[in-house]
Structures are given as C-alpha cells and as structure tokens.
C-alpha cells in the first residue's frame, strides 16, 4: 500500500497529550509503513545488506539492524511496543486526564532560540467623574438619513423619476439637465414596453452612468447619483417596478488656468480672445467650452486666419482646489487676404465667371463665411454635383502685412439635360399634360435652353426659353422667352403669340433677399374673345361673342422689400411690393395708353416663442388711362382661388357677362387674415390654420367695394425641411348661384 509522507510529530511535553486511540492509530500507520519498507528491502536484498549499520538514531529506530539481517522475519514479527516517554504525572495512556492550569509552564521546544516576551502590563485607565455637562447627540451616525430633504421630483415616465435639491441655487441647470437626459435615457426610450425588474435594473445602471456624465458636463465633478429600484417609488404609479434617481450635485467646479497656446501672438489677438468668453473663475461647463470653441473658430475664420488650427479642449480636474485647468492649443498661422478664384474646369464654369459669383474682391480680408457662400452659390447653379474649395497660399504674410490666399475650385459636373412632365386634372381646368426638355449649360457659362409644351382641355402652348443665370452679377438672371398659346376658360379666350424679356434679381430658396427687383419688355399679339361689344355694352348671350386682336407692348417693373424670416414659412416681419407696367395697346385702328399698378403688403407676428403666427395680407390694384373695352381681357384684374380669395373658383370673382362668365376689371382689392396654430402632432410639424378672405373686382379704375365676396375655412400645414405643405378647405360666405359650395386647395408654401 502506498505510504504518504507525514510530518514528524513533536515530542509530547507537559502542555501536550495524545489520546490512546490516536497513539494506536499512529503506531498502526507506522507498522503498515514499516511492512511496506520491509517488502521493498526483501526484494532488493543486495541493497539492504549494504545498509550502513552506523546510521543515525532516527534511521536506526525506523529500520533496526535485524530488519537488515532478516527483513522477512522482522516484518512478520510486527513492531515492538514503544516505551512511553517519561513525563511527570500519571500515565497518559491510562485513560486519565491531566488538568493543566493557564499558568502551567511550557516545555522547552527543540530548536527554538527566540525568548518568550515578558507579560505585557497595561496601565490603569483614568476614570473621569461625570460632572453633568456631557450631552449625547440626537443623531445616530450609523443610521442613514434622508438623501434629499423635501426634494423637487420630476416624473419622466410612469417608471422613471429624478429628484433634485429643493434649493434652486443648488442646481440651477435642472431644466437643461432634464432635457438632455430625456434624449439619452434608455428607460425613457423603452417607456412603452413591458419591463421586468431585471431589464429595468440593467437600464437603470446605464442611465446612472449617463447622469454622472451629465453632472460632470455641467461642472459637478464631486456629485453623486443614488439609484433606487422598486415598486411604489413614483406617486400615482402602477405596480410595475420603478426607478428613482436622487441627484446630489455637490459643489460646482470653476476654471483655474486657461491655456490657449499661441493665440496671444496673433494680430488682433484681443478681438480673438474676446470671442472665447471663458475666463478663470467662471463655472466649468462642457457645453460652454464647445460653444466658445466654435465662436473662437468662427472669429479666426472670419478675420483672415485661413489656415488656423485648434486642438481639442483638455480639462484637468483638481478635486482639492475644486477647479479645472483648461488647455486648448490654438495656432493662428498668420493673416491673409483673398487672391484669385481658380476653376479646374474653365470651359465649363470659367474662373472669371466664378469671380462674378463670389461676394468678395481680390485684396479683401479672407473670411470663411464668404468662402462657404461661394460654395453654396456654385451648388445653386444646378450644374455641379459636388464642389470643393481649397485655400492655397499665394504669398505668405510679411512685415506685418497679411499674405494672399487663392481659392482653388474643384467641380464635378452634374447631369445637365432634364426631361420633365406632368399630368393633371381639375374640375375647372379639365385635363392638362405638360412636358419640357432643358439643357442647363448649353451656352456656357450657365446659359440654359428649354423647350416646353402644354396640351389640355383649356390650354395649348409651345415655347422656347433662353436663361442666363448670374449674368453680369451674382443672382441676376436674363430671360428671353418666345411662345404661342391658346387659352379658353370662363374668364376669357385668347390665341396669343408673344416675346418676353426680363432682367431680374429675385429671392430663391437658398438666398432670400431683403430687396428684389425686375425690369422687362413684353411684346404680345393676342386674338381674344370679347365680353364687351365695340360700344362698351355687355355682349348678349344670345349672340356669339365677337373676337378682337390686340397688339400690346409693355415695360413691366417690380420691386419688393422683404424683412420676413423665411421665404416659404414666415413667422415675423413684413413684405411690401409694387408692380407697375406702362402699356400701349393697338386694336381696331385705335391705340390706348394705360398704366397697370398693383401693391401688396403682408405682415407676420408670432405670439410667444412657440405660439401661433398671426398673418395678414392686403392687395390693391388699378388700371388707369383707358376704358375697360380697350384693355385686352388677358391684361385685366381677376380674383378668386388659392392665392387670392379662397372659397371661390380661379378668377371667379368680379363682374360677369350675360352668360355668367367673369369679364375682369380695372380695380382690385383683396384682404386675407389667418392664424397658424401649432399642434403637438408629429412632434409639432402640423399646424391648424383658420382663415378668412375677402375680395372685390370692379370695372372702374379705382375700387368701389360695391361687390365684396367673402370666403372662410380651415387649413392644415405639414412643416417639412423645404417648406410647408398646404391643404385648405374653404367655403364661400356670400356665394352667387354659379359658385360651388366648397373649394379645396393643395400647394407648397403658405397662402401668402
């Protein structure tokens, strides 16, 4: 049998004893081991006889000489009984016990050379008599008190709430803190799902880390978040598990040192430093750091520093000082003026043309905003799919003077040919199919050529248009248009051929202008159906309406002042415009000179920051210098429709002939008012718009308000990134028998 090695037992002393059973077990084990040794010795007799008979006493006691001489006999005889160690007192194997006192001396241990320490004697503690002045605190330091006393609790959802200190000065950023957390919280994101305690606890741990990061973002680096998870934490909640976070912001840290690198070595360094409005002693706020970093970057880019570099901010927090040292290395790299604009595709958009588009001249101080503006203007041409502008140093700064930086333009051409078409049907217009083909750069740069056509129930047209954009200056457009058309509706019928030329600077979706204008020339030949006979009497419905040819030349002009804040969805400001067109008309051997004028004004005012927008519009028109019969029907005033008086058909308001068809007039008045009321639908993208419109058209040259038509209704606006989609349902308040009882309008943009 295998025999495991065992530690040699210490000799029994006065303070140690073994029970008889333990001793017998030890002897039995030793006997088994010795028997095993004897077997080994017997099998290796040659080695056994070589045993040194002068071995030490311990080996002699384990393997005596007789075991070497006759190992088999020795193993068969067993182990001779051990002599008990002589000790003072009764035999320990007699079943008696030895009563040892604590003061009994310990026997000397073999090999122990370290002396036992002397008994340690402690001095007596001095007793202090109670003089009656001792008091006990009522607070138990081992008992946890309330986390927040009468806290301000914000219930985020039915399962989530935040508790803040009741003192507003302890954490004045509560509103912004809650709004930021609402965007990031995982519990908030999964509010509508069934959540067990495990899921809620996992999300609560994520939210706790978010709250800690937000506290640090606002400068509270010693703050603490205490998370509670369980039922009935939120007043009025159901039995689902809930989470409450107790926000203990602690002391807010302030800025210590602020290192902005080489900023103080730049020209106009004081102006640049004022753009970074953080100073030692201000409260630490990560949002302020990012905001001021953006302001400094903007100031560098718009004060000539074309190649300025700025490292990311680093904040070193010192809890002992409750301060943070900010390091944000700035390298201004010198000041520059604009040089040339260089196109990489001169045959497509030449450098000279791009310099015309740019809002800067060579020698002007470099401004990054003007560089970005040039990029937007190139994209607005519609001729390129991508644009890159690279500032390249032409001359370095020297002797305190700015250097020169050229703008290298990289262009990627877009698809230049466009085929477009539309098919529609209206209860008043019937069917209408329109199509066009256009090449937007057939005559570089920006010379577009377009062919268009219309086939419909009431209208047929064919025309060609040449348009030169950015002609002579930025955002100025030259347009030449020749067309032939046939139009037959309830207001008039006309077969027309014309040529129109205009030069204009108008607002676009990308560039809304405070002042827009246009001048033009119109040459028109039109054969039109008459509502009046030659003697100015109304045509009798029993006789076929006569036709008459008009030759008209006009010089239309237009101007508008626009202070509104948006082209398609204004919320504040006003617009005032005036159209005037001196015209000469030749018909039946008679020439007439008259002046067409129309003034429009609109005003917009929002109530509160996010309240409804009140909008109003007034339009007044007049044609002076000629009787109504001398003015071609297509040149007269009409009212009614989605952009005029809603609730009535297109051009349906005004005097009519015996058949009930509108004939137009020489005077016009339109008044509109509406309230654009926001709703919470689709995150505030839907507006409800009640409105009322009124209008009148008269045969006299000035309005007489003898026949005013009123319409009212309600509309819906869906606000998109490119403008509101409009749906209006309107009803005529005082309709004529021929007017419909309801009208529906759909379009892009507000009504006015």
CSV table of N, CA, C and O in Angstrom, one decimal, residues 19 31 56 82 133 172 185 188 190 193 245 283 299 325 328 340 379 415 484 504 533 553 622 638 644 652 698 714:
chain,number,residue,atom,x,y,z
A,19,UNK,N,-4.5,11.1,22.9
A,19,UNK,CA,-5.4,10.0,23.4
A,19,UNK,C,-4.8,8.7,23.0
A,19,UNK,O,-4.1,8.6,22.1
A,31,UNK,N,3.3,0.9,11.5
A,31,UNK,CA,3.6,-0.6,11.2
A,31,UNK,C,3.3,-0.9,9.8
A,31,UNK,O,4.1,-1.6,9.1
A,56,UNK,N,22.2,7.1,11.7
A,56,UNK,CA,21.8,7.9,12.8
A,56,UNK,C,20.7,7.3,13.6
A,56,UNK,O,20.1,6.3,13.1
A,82,UNK,N,6.3,0.6,21.8
A,82,UNK,CA,7.2,1.7,22.2
A,82,UNK,C,7.1,1.9,23.7
A,82,UNK,O,6.1,1.7,24.3
A,133,UNK,N,-22.1,67.7,32.6
A,133,UNK,CA,-22.0,68.6,31.4
A,133,UNK,C,-22.1,67.8,30.1
A,133,UNK,O,-22.1,68.3,29.0
A,172,UNK,N,-29.0,75.0,-10.5
A,172,UNK,CA,-29.9,75.9,-11.4
A,172,UNK,C,-30.0,75.3,-12.8
A,172,UNK,O,-30.8,75.9,-13.5
A,185,UNK,N,-31.7,58.9,-22.2
A,185,UNK,CA,-32.1,57.8,-21.3
A,185,UNK,C,-32.6,56.6,-22.0
A,185,UNK,O,-33.4,56.6,-22.9
A,188,UNK,N,-36.2,55.9,-20.7
A,188,UNK,CA,-37.2,56.8,-21.5
A,188,UNK,C,-37.4,56.2,-22.9
A,188,UNK,O,-38.6,56.3,-23.4
A,190,UNK,N,-37.5,53.2,-23.9
A,190,UNK,CA,-38.3,51.9,-23.8
A,190,UNK,C,-39.5,52.1,-22.9
A,190,UNK,O,-40.0,51.1,-22.4
A,193,UNK,N,-42.7,49.7,-23.4
A,193,UNK,CA,-42.6,48.3,-23.5
A,193,UNK,C,-42.7,47.7,-22.1
A,193,UNK,O,-42.5,48.4,-21.1
A,245,UNK,N,-33.9,58.3,-9.4
A,245,UNK,CA,-32.5,58.8,-9.2
A,245,UNK,C,-32.5,60.0,-8.4
A,245,UNK,O,-33.2,61.0,-8.7
A,283,UNK,N,-17.6,79.2,-14.0
A,283,UNK,CA,-18.0,77.9,-13.7
A,283,UNK,C,-17.6,77.0,-14.9
A,283,UNK,O,-17.8,77.4,-16.0
A,299,UNK,N,-14.4,83.3,-35.3
A,299,UNK,CA,-13.7,84.5,-35.3
A,299,UNK,C,-12.4,84.4,-36.0
A,299,UNK,O,-12.0,85.3,-36.8
A,325,UNK,N,-8.4,73.0,-14.9
A,325,UNK,CA,-7.4,73.8,-15.8
A,325,UNK,C,-7.7,73.4,-17.2
A,325,UNK,O,-7.6,72.2,-17.6
A,328,UNK,N,-6.3,74.4,-24.5
A,328,UNK,CA,-6.8,74.2,-25.9
A,328,UNK,C,-5.8,75.0,-26.8
A,328,UNK,O,-5.9,76.2,-26.9
A,340,UNK,N,-7.0,85.2,-56.1
A,340,UNK,CA,-7.8,84.8,-57.3
A,340,UNK,C,-8.7,83.6,-56.9
A,340,UNK,O,-8.5,82.9,-56.0
A,379,UNK,N,-23.2,75.6,-56.0
A,379,UNK,CA,-24.2,74.5,-56.0
A,379,UNK,C,-25.6,74.9,-56.5
A,379,UNK,O,-26.3,74.2,-57.1
A,415,UNK,N,-25.6,65.9,-64.2
A,415,UNK,CA,-26.3,65.7,-65.4
A,415,UNK,C,-27.0,67.0,-65.8
A,415,UNK,O,-27.8,67.6,-65.1
A,484,UNK,N,-46.2,80.6,-78.2
A,484,UNK,CA,-47.5,80.7,-78.9
A,484,UNK,C,-48.5,79.8,-78.1
A,484,UNK,O,-48.2,78.7,-77.7
A,504,UNK,N,-33.6,90.3,-63.9
A,504,UNK,CA,-34.2,90.4,-62.5
A,504,UNK,C,-33.2,89.9,-61.5
A,504,UNK,O,-32.2,89.1,-61.8
A,533,UNK,N,-69.0,94.5,-76.3
A,533,UNK,CA,-69.1,94.9,-77.7
A,533,UNK,C,-68.3,96.2,-77.9
A,533,UNK,O,-67.8,96.8,-77.0
A,553,UNK,N,-47.6,96.3,-76.1
A,553,UNK,CA,-46.2,96.4,-75.7
A,553,UNK,C,-46.2,97.0,-74.3
A,553,UNK,O,-46.9,97.9,-74.0
A,622,UNK,N,-55.0,98.8,-59.7
A,622,UNK,CA,-55.7,99.8,-60.5
A,622,UNK,C,-55.1,99.9,-61.9
A,622,UNK,O,-53.9,99.8,-62.1
A,638,UNK,N,-58.4,90.0,-62.1
A,638,UNK,CA,-59.3,88.9,-61.7
A,638,UNK,C,-59.0,88.6,-60.3
A,638,UNK,O,-57.9,88.8,-59.7
A,644,UNK,N,-55.7,83.9,-53.7
A,644,UNK,CA,-56.4,85.1,-53.7
A,644,UNK,C,-57.5,85.1,-52.6
A,644,UNK,O,-57.2,85.2,-51.5
A,652,UNK,N,-62.9,83.7,-60.4
A,652,UNK,CA,-64.4,83.7,-60.5
A,652,UNK,C,-65.0,84.9,-59.9
A,652,UNK,O,-66.3,85.1,-59.9
A,698,UNK,N,-63.7,95.5,-59.7
A,698,UNK,CA,-64.7,96.4,-60.3
A,698,UNK,C,-64.3,96.9,-61.7
A,698,UNK,O,-63.1,96.8,-62.1
A,714,UNK,N,-60.7,76.4,-43.0
A,714,UNK,CA,-59.7,76.0,-42.2
A,714,UNK,C,-58.7,75.1,-43.0
A,714,UNK,O,-59.1,74.4,-44.0
